């Protein structure tokens, strides 16, 4: 498997990175088999987070005996010195290791810097001096925060949403990151689930030099599909056709399913509703024609336009203005489906 150099970290990661968020949804035995299959197949970069419930524990069970042959990257969602150091100690214990290769600040609304009142960056430096982490990274969904982190020269690695739907400015951020010798890790290579053709996604990233995509995998078939492209690359013409069609249909800003809009004070599942338009057109419609989905769409009528969700959206979407049209769109499909 080809290797991706992650900037000044000098990490040589397998061209298929393993995103471990979905591991929390599967039992330990299944996860152990999946992770061992990934390792045995040449995958050496595993990305997790303290926020991903028992994901770190499962990695410790499955991969601790091969720790010296893999890279472990995790994240802390705490923005205080005490919180981030406590998270690090928990991560080390659960993954059964004395250090992580990369510790990332998990989507902070600001760029932590030395001497900051939050104390986050200084705490990371102390932990690095103690050998508990080798490289300091940051993840973000906000382009201006990500750019500030890259330009600061303080971070060894940036993890940012990146797919073939990414905007021109996001491509420039990626290029600037690589030019600054900062490792670039592409989260949400399937656009947060809105893309559904693995061959097209694999083809796109095969042409992205020095970019490491981390694929969130929880089923063996997902892993085998990505590994299969190593042996039999997807047809180039077919992949390009899919990419072109997706870009035409999904152009502009769209919900990446990051979930930062939640919770809604009225209990509306804003994240699910905002993606309903694409789900209705890119999934078997029967999966959405359930009483649960119908009630979820009905709940949109409870919206009081308080703006809480819009204020938290890193992509500056304004859900309250979209909810009525998304409800109408869903009901049109509901009526057509149940009229059959």
Coordinates of C-alpha atoms in Angstrom, one line a residue:
X1 CA 0.0 0.0 0.0
X2 CA 1.3 3.4 -0.9
X3 CA 2.2 5.8 1.9
X4 CA 1.2 9.4 2.5
X5 CA 3.7 11.7 4.1
X6 CA 2.0 13.9 6.7
X7 CA 4.1 17.0 6.5
X8 CA 6.7 17.7 9.1
X9 CA 5.5 14.9 11.3
X10 CA 7.3 12.6 8.9
X11 CA 4.5 10.1 9.5
X12 CA 4.2 7.7 6.5
X13 CA 0.6 6.7 6.7
X14 CA -1.1 4.1 4.6
X15 CA -3.1 5.7 1.7
X16 CA -6.3 4.3 3.3
X17 CA -6.7 5.8 6.8
X18 CA -9.1 4.2 9.3
X19 CA -11.6 6.5 10.9
X20 CA -12.7 4.9 14.1
X21 CA -15.9 6.9 15.0
X22 CA -18.3 4.2 13.7
X23 CA -16.6 1.5 15.9
X24 CA -18.7 2.6 18.8
X25 CA -21.8 1.2 17.1
X26 CA -20.5 -2.4 16.8
X27 CA -19.7 -5.1 19.4
X28 CA -16.2 -5.7 20.6
X29 CA -15.7 -9.1 18.8
X30 CA -16.7 -7.6 15.4
X31 CA -14.6 -4.6 15.9
X32 CA -11.6 -6.7 16.8
X33 CA -11.9 -8.7 13.6
X34 CA -12.3 -5.5 11.5
X35 CA -9.3 -3.8 13.0
X36 CA -7.1 -6.8 12.7
X37 CA -8.1 -7.2 9.0
X38 CA -7.3 -3.6 8.4
X39 CA -3.9 -4.0 10.1
X40 CA -3.1 -7.2 8.3
X41 CA -4.0 -5.6 5.0
X42 CA -1.4 -2.7 5.5
X43 CA -3.5 0.0 7.1
X44 CA -1.4 1.7 9.8
X45 CA -3.1 5.0 10.6
X46 CA -6.1 4.9 13.0
X47 CA -7.9 8.1 14.0
X48 CA -10.2 8.2 17.0
X49 CA -11.3 10.6 19.7
X50 CA -12.2 10.7 23.4
X51 CA -15.7 11.8 22.3
X52 CA -16.2 8.5 20.4
X53 CA -17.4 6.6 23.5
X54 CA -15.7 3.2 23.6
X55 CA -13.8 3.5 20.3
X56 CA -10.4 3.9 22.1
X57 CA -11.0 1.0 24.3
X58 CA -11.8 -1.2 21.3
X59 CA -8.6 -0.1 19.6
X60 CA -6.6 -1.0 22.8
X61 CA -8.1 -4.5 22.8
X62 CA -7.6 -5.1 19.1
X63 CA -4.2 -3.5 18.3
X64 CA -2.2 -3.0 21.5
X65 CA 0.1 -5.9 20.6
X66 CA 1.1 -4.2 17.4
X67 CA 1.3 -0.7 18.8
X68 CA 4.9 -0.2 17.5
X69 CA 3.7 -0.8 13.9
X70 CA 0.8 1.6 13.8
X71 CA 0.1 5.3 14.2
X72 CA -2.6 6.3 16.7
X73 CA -4.2 9.7 16.5
X74 CA -6.9 10.8 19.0
X75 CA -8.6 14.1 20.0
X76 CA -9.8 15.9 23.0
X77 CA -12.9 18.1 22.9
X78 CA -12.0 20.0 26.1
X79 CA -10.7 23.5 25.7
X80 CA -8.9 23.8 29.1
X81 CA -5.5 22.6 30.2
X82 CA -6.9 20.3 32.8
X83 CA -9.6 18.9 30.6
X84 CA -7.2 18.1 27.7
X85 CA -4.6 16.5 29.9
X86 CA -7.2 14.4 31.7
X87 CA -8.5 13.2 28.3
X88 CA -5.0 12.3 27.2
X89 CA -4.4 10.2 30.3
X90 CA -7.7 8.4 29.7
X91 CA -6.8 7.8 26.0
X92 CA -3.4 6.4 26.9
X93 CA -5.0 4.0 29.4
X94 CA -7.8 2.8 27.1
X95 CA -5.5 2.3 24.1
X96 CA -2.9 0.6 26.3
X97 CA 0.0 2.8 25.2
X98 CA 2.4 5.2 26.7
X99 CA 2.0 7.8 23.9
X100 CA -0.1 8.8 21.0
X101 CA 1.4 9.8 17.7
X102 CA -1.0 12.8 17.3
X103 CA -3.2 14.5 19.8
X104 CA -5.6 16.9 18.1
X105 CA -7.7 19.7 19.6
X106 CA -11.2 18.6 18.6
X107 CA -13.0 21.3 16.6
X108 CA -12.2 24.3 18.9
X109 CA -14.1 27.6 18.0
X110 CA -10.8 29.4 18.3
X111 CA -7.1 28.6 17.5
X112 CA -5.3 27.7 20.8
X113 CA -1.9 29.4 21.0
X114 CA 0.9 29.6 23.6
X115 CA 0.1 31.9 26.5
X116 CA -3.6 31.7 25.9
X117 CA -5.9 32.0 28.9
X118 CA -7.3 28.6 28.1
X119 CA -3.9 27.0 28.6
X120 CA -4.6 24.3 26.0
X121 CA -1.5 24.8 23.8
X122 CA 0.9 25.1 26.7
X123 CA -0.6 21.9 28.2
X124 CA 0.0 20.1 24.9
X125 CA 3.6 21.3 24.8
X126 CA 4.2 19.9 28.4
X127 CA 2.7 16.6 27.4
X128 CA 4.9 16.5 24.3
X129 CA 8.0 17.2 26.4
X130 CA 7.0 14.3 28.6
X131 CA 6.7 12.0 25.6
X132 CA 3.0 11.4 26.0
X133 CA 2.3 12.8 22.5
X134 CA 4.6 13.2 19.5
X135 CA 2.8 15.7 17.4
X136 CA 0.2 18.4 18.0
X137 CA -2.7 18.6 15.7
X138 CA -6.1 20.4 15.3
X139 CA -9.4 19.4 13.7
X140 CA -11.9 21.9 12.5
X141 CA -15.0 22.5 10.5
X142 CA -14.5 26.3 10.4
X143 CA -12.3 27.4 7.5
X144 CA -11.1 30.6 9.2
X145 CA -10.0 28.7 12.3
X146 CA -8.3 26.0 10.2
X147 CA -6.5 28.7 8.2
X148 CA -5.3 30.5 11.3
X149 CA -4.0 27.2 12.7
X150 CA -2.0 26.6 9.5
X151 CA -0.7 30.1 9.3
X152 CA 0.4 30.1 12.9
X153 CA 3.0 27.5 12.4
X154 CA 2.0 25.9 15.7
X155 CA 0.4 22.7 14.5
X156 CA 1.9 19.7 12.9
X157 CA -1.3 18.4 11.4
X158 CA -4.7 19.7 10.3
X159 CA -7.8 17.5 10.0
X160 CA -10.5 19.2 7.9
X161 CA -13.6 18.1 5.9
X162 CA -12.5 17.4 2.3
X163 CA -14.1 15.6 -0.5
X164 CA -14.7 16.1 -4.2
X165 CA -17.5 18.5 -3.4
X166 CA -15.2 20.8 -1.5
X167 CA -15.2 24.5 -2.5
X168 CA -12.3 26.3 -4.3
X169 CA -11.3 28.0 -1.0
X170 CA -11.2 24.6 0.7
X171 CA -8.9 23.3 -2.0
X172 CA -6.7 26.4 -1.5
X173 CA -6.7 25.7 2.3
X174 CA -5.5 22.2 1.5
X175 CA -2.8 23.4 -0.9
X176 CA -1.6 26.1 1.6
X177 CA -1.5 23.4 4.4
X178 CA 0.7 21.1 2.3
X179 CA 2.9 24.0 1.2
X180 CA 3.5 24.9 4.9
X181 CA 4.5 21.2 5.5
X182 CA 1.5 20.7 7.8
X183 CA 0.1 17.2 7.5
X184 CA -3.4 17.3 5.9
X185 CA -6.0 14.7 6.9
X186 CA -9.3 14.6 5.1
X187 CA -12.2 13.9 7.3
X188 CA -15.6 13.0 5.8
X189 CA -14.2 11.9 2.4
X190 CA -17.8 10.7 1.6
X191 CA -19.1 14.3 2.3
X192 CA -20.6 13.2 5.6
X193 CA -22.5 10.4 4.0
X194 CA -24.0 12.3 1.1
X195 CA -21.7 10.6 -1.4
X196 CA -22.4 6.9 -2.1
X197 CA -20.0 5.7 -4.8
X198 CA -16.8 4.4 -3.2
X199 CA -15.1 4.1 -6.5
X200 CA -15.6 7.7 -7.3
X201 CA -14.3 8.7 -3.8
X202 CA -11.3 6.5 -4.1
X203 CA -10.5 7.8 -7.6
X204 CA -10.6 11.4 -6.4
X205 CA -8.2 10.8 -3.5
X206 CA -5.8 8.8 -5.6
X207 CA -5.1 12.1 -7.4
X208 CA -4.7 14.1 -4.2
X209 CA -1.0 14.2 -3.4
X210 CA 0.0 14.3 0.3
X211 CA -3.7 14.1 1.4
X212 CA -4.7 11.3 3.8
X213 CA -8.4 10.4 3.7
X214 CA -9.7 8.7 6.8
X215 CA -12.6 6.4 6.0
X216 CA -15.1 5.8 8.7
X217 CA -15.7 2.1 8.7
X218 CA -17.8 -0.2 10.9
X219 CA -18.6 -3.2 8.6
X220 CA -16.2 -5.7 7.0
X221 CA -17.7 -5.0 3.5
X222 CA -16.8 -1.3 3.8
X223 CA -13.2 -2.2 4.5
X224 CA -13.0 -4.9 1.8
X225 CA -14.5 -2.4 -0.7
X226 CA -11.7 0.1 -0.1
X227 CA -9.0 -2.6 -0.1
X228 CA -10.4 -4.0 -3.3
X229 CA -9.7 -0.7 -5.1
X230 CA -6.0 -1.2 -4.4
X231 CA -6.1 -4.4 -6.5
X232 CA -8.7 -3.3 -9.1
X233 CA -8.9 0.5 -9.4
X234 CA -12.3 1.9 -10.3
X235 CA -12.9 2.6 -14.0
X236 CA -11.6 6.2 -14.5
X237 CA -14.3 7.3 -17.0
X238 CA -17.1 5.9 -14.8
X239 CA -15.7 7.6 -11.7
X240 CA -15.3 10.9 -13.4
X241 CA -18.9 10.7 -14.6
X242 CA -20.1 10.1 -11.1
X243 CA -18.0 13.0 -9.7
X244 CA -19.3 15.4 -12.4
X245 CA -22.9 14.4 -11.7
X246 CA -22.6 14.7 -8.0
X247 CA -21.0 18.1 -8.3
X248 CA -23.8 19.3 -10.5
X249 CA -26.5 18.1 -8.1
X250 CA -24.8 19.0 -4.8
X251 CA -23.1 22.2 -5.7
X252 CA -23.1 25.0 -3.1
X253 CA -23.0 24.5 0.6
X254 CA -24.7 21.5 2.1
X255 CA -25.1 19.8 5.4
X256 CA -22.0 17.7 6.2
X257 CA -23.7 15.8 9.1
X258 CA -21.3 17.1 11.7
X259 CA -24.0 17.4 14.3
X260 CA -22.7 20.7 15.8
X261 CA -26.2 22.3 15.3
X262 CA -27.5 20.1 18.1
X263 CA -29.1 20.0 20.6
X264 CA -32.2 22.0 19.5
X265 CA -34.2 23.4 22.4
X266 CA -37.4 22.2 20.8
X267 CA -36.1 18.7 20.2
X268 CA -35.9 19.0 16.4
X269 CA -33.4 16.6 14.8
X270 CA -32.0 19.4 12.7
X271 CA -29.1 17.3 11.4
X272 CA -31.3 14.6 10.0
X273 CA -33.9 17.0 8.6
X274 CA -31.2 19.1 6.8
X275 CA -30.0 16.0 5.0
X276 CA -33.5 14.7 4.1
X277 CA -33.4 16.3 0.6
X278 CA -30.3 14.3 -0.3
X279 CA -31.3 11.2 1.5
X280 CA -34.6 11.0 -0.4
X281 CA -32.7 11.1 -3.7
X282 CA -29.7 9.0 -2.8
X283 CA -31.1 6.2 -0.6
X284 CA -33.8 3.7 -1.0
X285 CA -36.9 5.9 -0.3
X286 CA -38.5 3.1 1.7
X287 CA -36.0 3.6 4.5
X288 CA -37.3 7.1 5.1
X289 CA -41.0 6.3 4.8
X290 CA -41.4 5.3 8.4
X291 CA -43.5 6.6 11.3
X292 CA -40.3 7.7 13.0
X293 CA -39.1 9.7 10.0
X294 CA -42.6 11.2 9.5
X295 CA -42.7 12.4 13.2
X296 CA -39.2 13.8 12.9
X297 CA -40.3 15.9 9.9
X298 CA -43.6 16.9 11.7
X299 CA -41.4 18.2 14.6
X300 CA -40.0 20.9 12.3
X301 CA -43.2 22.8 12.9
X302 CA -42.1 23.3 16.5
X303 CA -39.2 25.6 15.3
X304 CA -39.3 29.1 16.9
X305 CA -36.4 30.4 14.8
X306 CA -34.3 31.0 17.9
X307 CA -31.2 30.8 15.8
X308 CA -29.3 28.4 18.1
X309 CA -28.6 25.9 15.4
X310 CA -27.6 28.5 12.8
X311 CA -25.2 30.1 15.4
X312 CA -23.4 26.7 15.9
X313 CA -23.2 25.6 12.3
X314 CA -19.6 25.9 11.1
X315 CA -20.8 26.1 7.5
X316 CA -23.0 29.1 8.2
X317 CA -26.2 27.3 7.1
X318 CA -29.5 28.7 8.4
X319 CA -31.7 25.7 9.2
X320 CA -34.8 27.7 10.3
X321 CA -35.2 29.1 6.8
X322 CA -34.9 25.7 5.2
X323 CA -37.1 23.6 7.5
X324 CA -40.5 24.5 5.8
X325 CA -39.4 23.6 2.3
X326 CA -37.7 20.4 3.5
X327 CA -40.9 19.4 5.2
X328 CA -42.9 20.0 2.1
X329 CA -40.4 18.1 0.0
X330 CA -40.6 15.1 2.4
X331 CA -44.4 15.1 2.4
X332 CA -44.5 15.1 -1.4
X333 CA -42.4 11.9 -1.3
X334 CA -44.5 10.5 1.5
X335 CA -47.8 11.0 -0.4
X336 CA -46.4 9.6 -3.6
X337 CA -45.0 6.5 -1.7
X338 CA -48.2 5.8 0.2
X339 CA -50.4 6.3 -2.8
X340 CA -48.9 3.3 -4.5

